[in-house]
XYZ file of C-alpha atoms in Angstrom:
458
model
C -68.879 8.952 38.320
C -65.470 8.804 38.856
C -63.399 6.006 40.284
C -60.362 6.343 43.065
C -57.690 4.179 43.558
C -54.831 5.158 46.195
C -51.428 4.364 45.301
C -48.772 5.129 48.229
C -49.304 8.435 48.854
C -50.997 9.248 45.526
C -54.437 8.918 44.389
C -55.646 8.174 40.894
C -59.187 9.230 39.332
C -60.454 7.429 36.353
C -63.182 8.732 34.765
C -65.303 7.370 31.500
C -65.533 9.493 28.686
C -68.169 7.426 26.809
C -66.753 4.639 23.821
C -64.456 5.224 20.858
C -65.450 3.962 17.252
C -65.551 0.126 18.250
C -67.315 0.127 20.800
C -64.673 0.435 23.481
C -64.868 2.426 27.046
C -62.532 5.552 26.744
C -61.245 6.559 29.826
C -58.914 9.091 31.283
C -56.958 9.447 34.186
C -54.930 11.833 36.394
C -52.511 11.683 39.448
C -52.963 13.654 42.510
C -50.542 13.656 45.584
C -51.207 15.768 48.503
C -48.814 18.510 49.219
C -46.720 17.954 52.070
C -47.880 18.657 55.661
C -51.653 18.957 54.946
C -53.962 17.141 57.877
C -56.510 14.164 57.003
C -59.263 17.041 56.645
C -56.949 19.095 53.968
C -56.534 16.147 51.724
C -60.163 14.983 51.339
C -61.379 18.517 50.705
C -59.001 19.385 47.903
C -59.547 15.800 46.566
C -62.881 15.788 46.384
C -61.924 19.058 44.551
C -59.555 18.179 42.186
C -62.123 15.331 41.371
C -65.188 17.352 40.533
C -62.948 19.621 38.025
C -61.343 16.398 36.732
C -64.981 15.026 35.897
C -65.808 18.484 34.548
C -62.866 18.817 32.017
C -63.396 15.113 30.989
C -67.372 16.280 30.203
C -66.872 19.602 28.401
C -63.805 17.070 26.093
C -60.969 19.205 27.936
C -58.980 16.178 28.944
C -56.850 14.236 26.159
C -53.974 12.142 25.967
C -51.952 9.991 23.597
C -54.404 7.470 24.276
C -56.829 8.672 22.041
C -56.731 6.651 18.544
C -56.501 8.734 15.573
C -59.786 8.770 13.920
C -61.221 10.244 17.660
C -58.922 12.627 17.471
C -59.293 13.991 13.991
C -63.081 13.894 14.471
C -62.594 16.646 17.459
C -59.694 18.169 15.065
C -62.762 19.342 12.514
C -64.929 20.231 15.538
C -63.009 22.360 17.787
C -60.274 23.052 14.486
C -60.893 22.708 10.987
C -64.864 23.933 10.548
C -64.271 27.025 13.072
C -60.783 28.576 11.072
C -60.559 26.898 7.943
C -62.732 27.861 4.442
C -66.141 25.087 4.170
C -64.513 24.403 0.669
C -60.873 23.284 2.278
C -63.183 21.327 5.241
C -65.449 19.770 2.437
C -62.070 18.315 1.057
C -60.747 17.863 3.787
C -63.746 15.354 4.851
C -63.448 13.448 1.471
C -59.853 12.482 2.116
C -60.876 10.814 5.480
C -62.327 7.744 4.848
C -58.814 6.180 3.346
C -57.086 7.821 6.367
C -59.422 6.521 8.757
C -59.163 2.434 7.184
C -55.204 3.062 7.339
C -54.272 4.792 10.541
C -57.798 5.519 12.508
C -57.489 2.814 14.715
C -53.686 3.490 15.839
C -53.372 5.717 19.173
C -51.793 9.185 18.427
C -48.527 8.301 21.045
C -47.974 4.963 19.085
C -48.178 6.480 15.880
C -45.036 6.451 13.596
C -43.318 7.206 10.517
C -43.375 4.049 9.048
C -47.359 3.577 9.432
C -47.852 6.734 7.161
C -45.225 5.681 4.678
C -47.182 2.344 4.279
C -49.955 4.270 4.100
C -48.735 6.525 0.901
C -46.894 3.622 -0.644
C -50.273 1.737 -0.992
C -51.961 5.248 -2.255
C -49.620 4.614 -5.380
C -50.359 1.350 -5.588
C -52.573 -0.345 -8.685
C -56.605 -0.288 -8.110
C -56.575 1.967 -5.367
C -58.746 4.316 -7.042
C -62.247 3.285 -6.803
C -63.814 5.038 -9.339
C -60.526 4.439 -12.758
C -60.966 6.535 -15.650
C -61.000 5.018 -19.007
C -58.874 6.784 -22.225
C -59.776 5.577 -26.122
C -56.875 3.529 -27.208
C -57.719 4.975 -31.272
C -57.972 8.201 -33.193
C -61.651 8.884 -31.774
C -62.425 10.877 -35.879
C -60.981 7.775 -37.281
C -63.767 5.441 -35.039
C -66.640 7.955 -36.097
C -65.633 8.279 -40.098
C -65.270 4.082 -40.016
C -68.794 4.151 -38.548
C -70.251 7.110 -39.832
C -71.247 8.751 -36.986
C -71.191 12.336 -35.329
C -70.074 13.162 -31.576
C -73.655 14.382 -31.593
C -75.231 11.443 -32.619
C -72.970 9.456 -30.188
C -74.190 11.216 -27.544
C -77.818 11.034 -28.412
C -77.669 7.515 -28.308
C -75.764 6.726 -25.448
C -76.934 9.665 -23.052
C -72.924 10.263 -22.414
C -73.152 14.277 -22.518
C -71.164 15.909 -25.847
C -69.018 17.848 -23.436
C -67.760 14.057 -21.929
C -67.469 12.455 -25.333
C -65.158 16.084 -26.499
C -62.796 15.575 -23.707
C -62.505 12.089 -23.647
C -61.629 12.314 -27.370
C -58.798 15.093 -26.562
C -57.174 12.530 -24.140
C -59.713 13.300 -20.726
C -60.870 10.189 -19.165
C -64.138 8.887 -18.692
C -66.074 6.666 -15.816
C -66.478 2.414 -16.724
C -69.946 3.082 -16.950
C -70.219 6.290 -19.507
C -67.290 3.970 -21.518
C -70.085 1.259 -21.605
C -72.452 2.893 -23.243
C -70.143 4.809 -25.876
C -69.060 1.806 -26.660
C -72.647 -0.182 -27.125
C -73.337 2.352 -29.916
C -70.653 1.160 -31.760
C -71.560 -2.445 -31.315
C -68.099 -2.798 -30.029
C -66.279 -4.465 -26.284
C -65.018 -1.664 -24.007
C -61.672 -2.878 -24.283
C -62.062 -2.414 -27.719
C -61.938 1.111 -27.494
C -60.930 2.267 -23.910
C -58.105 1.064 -21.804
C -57.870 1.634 -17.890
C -55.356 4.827 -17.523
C -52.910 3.424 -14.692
C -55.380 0.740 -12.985
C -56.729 3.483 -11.279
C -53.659 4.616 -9.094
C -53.717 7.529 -6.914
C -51.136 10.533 -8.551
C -48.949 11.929 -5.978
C -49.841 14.950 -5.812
C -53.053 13.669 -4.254
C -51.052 11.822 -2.069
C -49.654 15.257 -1.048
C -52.846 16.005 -0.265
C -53.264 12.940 2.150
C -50.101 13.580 3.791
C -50.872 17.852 4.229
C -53.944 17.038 5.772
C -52.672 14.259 8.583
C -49.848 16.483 9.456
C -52.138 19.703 9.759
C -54.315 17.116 11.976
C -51.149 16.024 14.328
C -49.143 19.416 14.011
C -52.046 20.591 16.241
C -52.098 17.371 19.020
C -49.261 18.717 19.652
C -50.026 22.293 19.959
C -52.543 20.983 22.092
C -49.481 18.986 24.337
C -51.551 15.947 23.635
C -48.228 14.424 22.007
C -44.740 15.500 21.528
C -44.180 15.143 18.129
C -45.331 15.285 14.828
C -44.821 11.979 13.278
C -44.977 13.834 9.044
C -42.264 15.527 10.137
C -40.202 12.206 9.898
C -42.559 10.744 6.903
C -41.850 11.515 3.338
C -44.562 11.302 0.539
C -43.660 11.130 -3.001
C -42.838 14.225 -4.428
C -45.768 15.961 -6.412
C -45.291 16.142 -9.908
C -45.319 19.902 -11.439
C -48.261 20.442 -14.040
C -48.201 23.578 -15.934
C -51.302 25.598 -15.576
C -53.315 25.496 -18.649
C -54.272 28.679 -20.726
C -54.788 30.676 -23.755
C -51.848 32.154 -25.933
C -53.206 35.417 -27.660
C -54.400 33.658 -30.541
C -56.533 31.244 -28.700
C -57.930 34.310 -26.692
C -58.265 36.372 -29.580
C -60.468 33.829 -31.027
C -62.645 32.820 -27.616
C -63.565 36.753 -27.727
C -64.747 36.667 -31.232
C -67.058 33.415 -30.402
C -68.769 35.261 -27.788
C -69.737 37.606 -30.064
C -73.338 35.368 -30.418
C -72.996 34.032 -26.896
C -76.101 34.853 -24.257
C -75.118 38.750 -23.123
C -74.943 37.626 -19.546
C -72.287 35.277 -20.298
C -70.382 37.175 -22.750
C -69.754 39.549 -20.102
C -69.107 36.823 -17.218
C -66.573 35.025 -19.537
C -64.593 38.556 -20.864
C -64.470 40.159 -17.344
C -62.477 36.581 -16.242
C -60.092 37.324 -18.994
C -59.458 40.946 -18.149
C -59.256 40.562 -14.243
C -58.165 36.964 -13.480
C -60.531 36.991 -10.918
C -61.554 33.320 -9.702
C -65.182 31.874 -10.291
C -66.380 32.812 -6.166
C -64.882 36.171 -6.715
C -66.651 36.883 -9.584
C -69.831 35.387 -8.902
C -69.774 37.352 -5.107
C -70.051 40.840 -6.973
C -71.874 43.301 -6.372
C -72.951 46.693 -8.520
C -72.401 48.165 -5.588
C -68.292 47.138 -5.951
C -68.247 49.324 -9.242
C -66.641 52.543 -8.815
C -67.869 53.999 -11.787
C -66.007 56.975 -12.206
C -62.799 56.151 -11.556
C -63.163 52.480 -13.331
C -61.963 50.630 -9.589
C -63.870 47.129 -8.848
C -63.506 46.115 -4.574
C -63.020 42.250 -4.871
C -64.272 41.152 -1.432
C -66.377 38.669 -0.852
C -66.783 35.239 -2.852
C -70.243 33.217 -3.157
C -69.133 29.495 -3.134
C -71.312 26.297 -3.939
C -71.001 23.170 -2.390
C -73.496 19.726 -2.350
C -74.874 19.830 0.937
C -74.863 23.270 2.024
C -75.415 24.760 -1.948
C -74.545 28.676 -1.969
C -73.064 30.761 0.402
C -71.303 34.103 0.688
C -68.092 33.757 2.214
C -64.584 35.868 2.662
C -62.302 35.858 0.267
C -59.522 33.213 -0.170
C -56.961 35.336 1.758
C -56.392 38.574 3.615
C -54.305 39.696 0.069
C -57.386 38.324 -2.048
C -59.608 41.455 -0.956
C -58.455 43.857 -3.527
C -59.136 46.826 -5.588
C -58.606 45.648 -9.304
C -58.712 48.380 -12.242
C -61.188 48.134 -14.830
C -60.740 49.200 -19.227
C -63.229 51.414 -20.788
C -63.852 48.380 -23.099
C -64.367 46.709 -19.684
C -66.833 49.205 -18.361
C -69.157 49.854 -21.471
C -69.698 46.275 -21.096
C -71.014 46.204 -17.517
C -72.848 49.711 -18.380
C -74.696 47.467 -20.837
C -74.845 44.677 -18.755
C -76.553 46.641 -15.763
C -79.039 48.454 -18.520
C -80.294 44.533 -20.019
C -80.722 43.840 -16.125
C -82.728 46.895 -15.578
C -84.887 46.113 -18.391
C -85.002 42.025 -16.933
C -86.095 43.102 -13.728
C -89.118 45.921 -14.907
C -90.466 42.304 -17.452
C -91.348 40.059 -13.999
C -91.798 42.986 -11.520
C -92.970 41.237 -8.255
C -91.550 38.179 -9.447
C -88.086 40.070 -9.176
C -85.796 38.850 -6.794
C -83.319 41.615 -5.655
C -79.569 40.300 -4.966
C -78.072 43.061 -5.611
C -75.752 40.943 -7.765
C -73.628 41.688 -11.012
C -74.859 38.233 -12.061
C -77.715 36.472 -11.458
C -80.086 33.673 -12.274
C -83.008 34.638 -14.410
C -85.505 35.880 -11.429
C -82.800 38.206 -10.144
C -81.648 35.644 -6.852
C -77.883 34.355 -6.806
C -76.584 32.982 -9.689
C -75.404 29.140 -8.954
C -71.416 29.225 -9.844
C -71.850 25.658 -10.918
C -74.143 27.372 -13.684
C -71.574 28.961 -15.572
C -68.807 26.275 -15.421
C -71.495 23.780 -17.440
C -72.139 26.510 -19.786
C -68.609 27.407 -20.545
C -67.642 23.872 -20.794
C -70.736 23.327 -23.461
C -69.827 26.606 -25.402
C -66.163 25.458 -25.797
C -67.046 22.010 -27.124
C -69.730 23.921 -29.615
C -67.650 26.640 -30.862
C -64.700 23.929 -31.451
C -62.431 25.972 -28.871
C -59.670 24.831 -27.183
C -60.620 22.689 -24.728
C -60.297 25.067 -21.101
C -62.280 25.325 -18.168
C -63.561 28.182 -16.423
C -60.858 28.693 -14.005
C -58.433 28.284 -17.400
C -59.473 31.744 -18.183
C -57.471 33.050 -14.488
C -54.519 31.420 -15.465
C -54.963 32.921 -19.138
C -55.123 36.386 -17.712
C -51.811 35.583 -15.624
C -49.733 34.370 -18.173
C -50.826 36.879 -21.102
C -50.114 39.639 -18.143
C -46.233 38.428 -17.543
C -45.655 37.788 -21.416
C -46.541 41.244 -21.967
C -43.438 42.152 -19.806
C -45.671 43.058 -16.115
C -43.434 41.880 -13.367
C -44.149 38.754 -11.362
C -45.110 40.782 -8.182
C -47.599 42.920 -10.181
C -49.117 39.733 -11.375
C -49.274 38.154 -7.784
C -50.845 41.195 -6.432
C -53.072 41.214 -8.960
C -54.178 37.724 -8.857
C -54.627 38.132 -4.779
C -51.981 35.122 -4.049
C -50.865 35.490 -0.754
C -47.399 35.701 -1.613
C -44.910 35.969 -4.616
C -44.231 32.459 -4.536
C -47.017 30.710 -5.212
C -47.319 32.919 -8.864
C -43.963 31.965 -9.701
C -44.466 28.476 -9.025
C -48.084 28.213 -10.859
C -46.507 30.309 -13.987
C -42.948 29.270 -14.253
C -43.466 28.384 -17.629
C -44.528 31.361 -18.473
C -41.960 33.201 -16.616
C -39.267 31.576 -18.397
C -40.392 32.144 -21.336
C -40.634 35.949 -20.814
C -37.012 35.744 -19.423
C -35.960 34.396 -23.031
C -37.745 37.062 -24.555
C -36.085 39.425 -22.339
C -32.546 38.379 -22.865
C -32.514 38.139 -26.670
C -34.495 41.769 -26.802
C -31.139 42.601 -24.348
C -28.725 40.721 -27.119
C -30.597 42.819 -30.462
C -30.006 45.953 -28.586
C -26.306 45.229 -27.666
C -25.497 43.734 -31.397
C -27.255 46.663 -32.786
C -25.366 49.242 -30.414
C -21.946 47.245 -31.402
C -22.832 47.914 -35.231
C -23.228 51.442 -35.185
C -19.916 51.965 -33.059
């Protein structure tokens, strides 16, 4: 029910819009004035008009203003916003990121929101022990520790329930959690602090304060789209510039000898983890195809459509990345006997459970036939690297190893991006720069031999 109160010649309506986060009424308002000349009659009908659709907009969440504190706002941001034009795996992030944002700025109204709250905010992202969960890094030479106690990695981890794959990458510099530390470090018989030291008191990198500061200016850059206020506020706020980490791959050696492991690996796998190498595709991509994407006699695979995992909603098909993500990618004939083999062993799978066959429809698959969990692969690879005594990479490692072989072998940078389905040249040349650089040396002192050599024989 709305409530009037005349002012001059004006007349405001108030309306209640329920509470806000503590507990407080949240009202809005408007101001209507009669148009000059109208009678008595004229003036109550379109009020009582003007009121009804006031109390309508307010009820269907039409009517906003600067009023409204932050942490309303961003929770009709996902709503009406985020979950209806964004990817679930950017609004799953997204999500995570809130809690901090809502304890720092939540509480502030949107028209009394300024630069200097969100620098305070990003200052005390940097700041020691804001992590909550800090990693832990082995101060010694982890095959020093196990020779002085005569112990294996395997052992250790049979003992202390700390997976092998953990123990491997916290002994190549990774970090591990306070309480997996605990328990490596009972088996020796040793203090925690003998072996581990906290890696920066747990404080926040900056490019995850980017992160922070991308997703409250997305958030405002749209109140005022929506006119709800007149600037953003990031605009005027700057967060600590991201450091640059170079993407990490495989040289040729390195791939050379990942191929050769496989050689004994599971057959479904071996061709999961060589098709990555040969297309760059990423792990939804890859996991989203279909036999039916195979043009088999012209050696063409259609990338377009990507089967993502997440926690609470587990697997999905979805769209691609981006519009330039849907491709048409060109398969070897190494690349093809493979899957011809591949689809053969499935054949063969799905006559052994008959009824008990799921059909996907799927290049890959889980052992009944249904979707394959992406999740799946990325533990196996992880264990198979750690076995074979690989170089420690990830699953998405193998993208970036396909990338930076492709521009050392001389393909040009928009070939790769293309290729890759970035949506534009600029984000390849700022993932591989490294590599790009190094292909320009290669390119200029090829240039030089050819010039000395053409000076010589004049």
């Amino acid at each position: 029910m709305a409530t009037i109160e005349k002012r001059g010649e004006s007349y405001k309506i108030i309306v209640s819009c329920g509470y806000d986060l503590s507990g407080k009424q949240i009202r809005r308002q408007m101001v209507w004035k009669p148009e000059p000349g109208m009678t008595k009659r004229q003036i109550q009908k379109e009020f009582d008009r003007q009121t009804v659709l006031f109390e309508e907009k307010c009820r269907n969440g039409q009517v906003l203003d600067g009023n409204i504190k932050f942490a309303e706002f961003a929770e009709k941001w996902f709503t009406d916003y985020a979950e209806k034009q964004l990817r679930a795996t950017t609004v799953a992030g997204y999500h995570k990121l809130m809690p901090r944002i809502n304890t720092a700025i939540g509480h502030i109204r949107l028209d009394k929101l300024q630069p200097h709250h969100l620098m305070e905010f990003y200052n005390n992202l940097t700041e020691e022990g804001v992590k909550q969960n800090p990693t832990l890094h082995m101060r010694e030479d982890w095959s020093t520790l196990l020779e002085e106690h005569d112990l294996t990695q395997s052992e250790i981890s049979r003992r202390s329930g700390v997976s092998v794959v953990q123990i491997s990458k916290a002994a190549h510099g990774g970090g591990l959690y306070q309480q997996n530390a605990e328990k490596i470090a009972a088996v020796f018989n040793l203090p925690v602090e003998d072996i581990f030291e906290t890696a920066a008191n747990g404080r926040l990198s900056s490019s995850t304060v980017q992160h922070y500061h991308r997703l409250i200016s997305s958030i405002l850059s749209t109140a005022v789209k929506w006119q709800i206020i007149f600037a953003n506020p990031c605009e005027r706020a700057d967060p600590p510039k991201a450091e640059r980490k170079e993407a990490r791959y495989l040289d040729e050696e390195q791939t050379a000898q990942l191929l050769e492991a496989l050689e004994d690996a599971p057959a479904q796998y071996r061709v999961i983890i060589t098709l990555l190498l040969y297309t760059g595709l990423r792990r939804g991509e890859l996991f989203g195809l279909e036999w039916n994407d195979i043009n088999w006699d012209i050696g063409l695979l259609d990338v377009q459509r990507s089967l993502l995992y997440l926690p609470r909603k587990g697997m999905f098909i979805d769209d691609t990345k981006n519009y330039t993500s849907r491709r048409v990618l060109k398969l070897t004939d190494d690349m093809l006997n493979l899957l011809r083999q591949h689809r053969k062993e499935q054949a063969q799978q799905r006559l052994n459970l008959g009824d008990q066959w799921v059909e996907s429809g799927r290049i890959f698959i889980a052992d009944d036939g249904s979707w394959m969990n992406p999740e799946t692969a990325t533990r196996w690879f992880s264990h198979f690297v750690v076995r074979k005594g690989l170089t420690q990479i990830t699953l998405h490692s193998l993208r970036h190893t396909n990338a930076t072989l492709l521009i050392g072998a001389g393909i040009n940078v928009k070939t790769v991006s293309s290729h890759l389905g970035h949506s534009n040249i600029a984000t390849t040349g700022n993932i591989y720069a490294h590599a790009i650089r190094s292909a320009e040396a290669a390119a200029a002192e090829a240039l030089e031999n050819v010039l000395k050599n053409k000076r010589k024989r004049a």
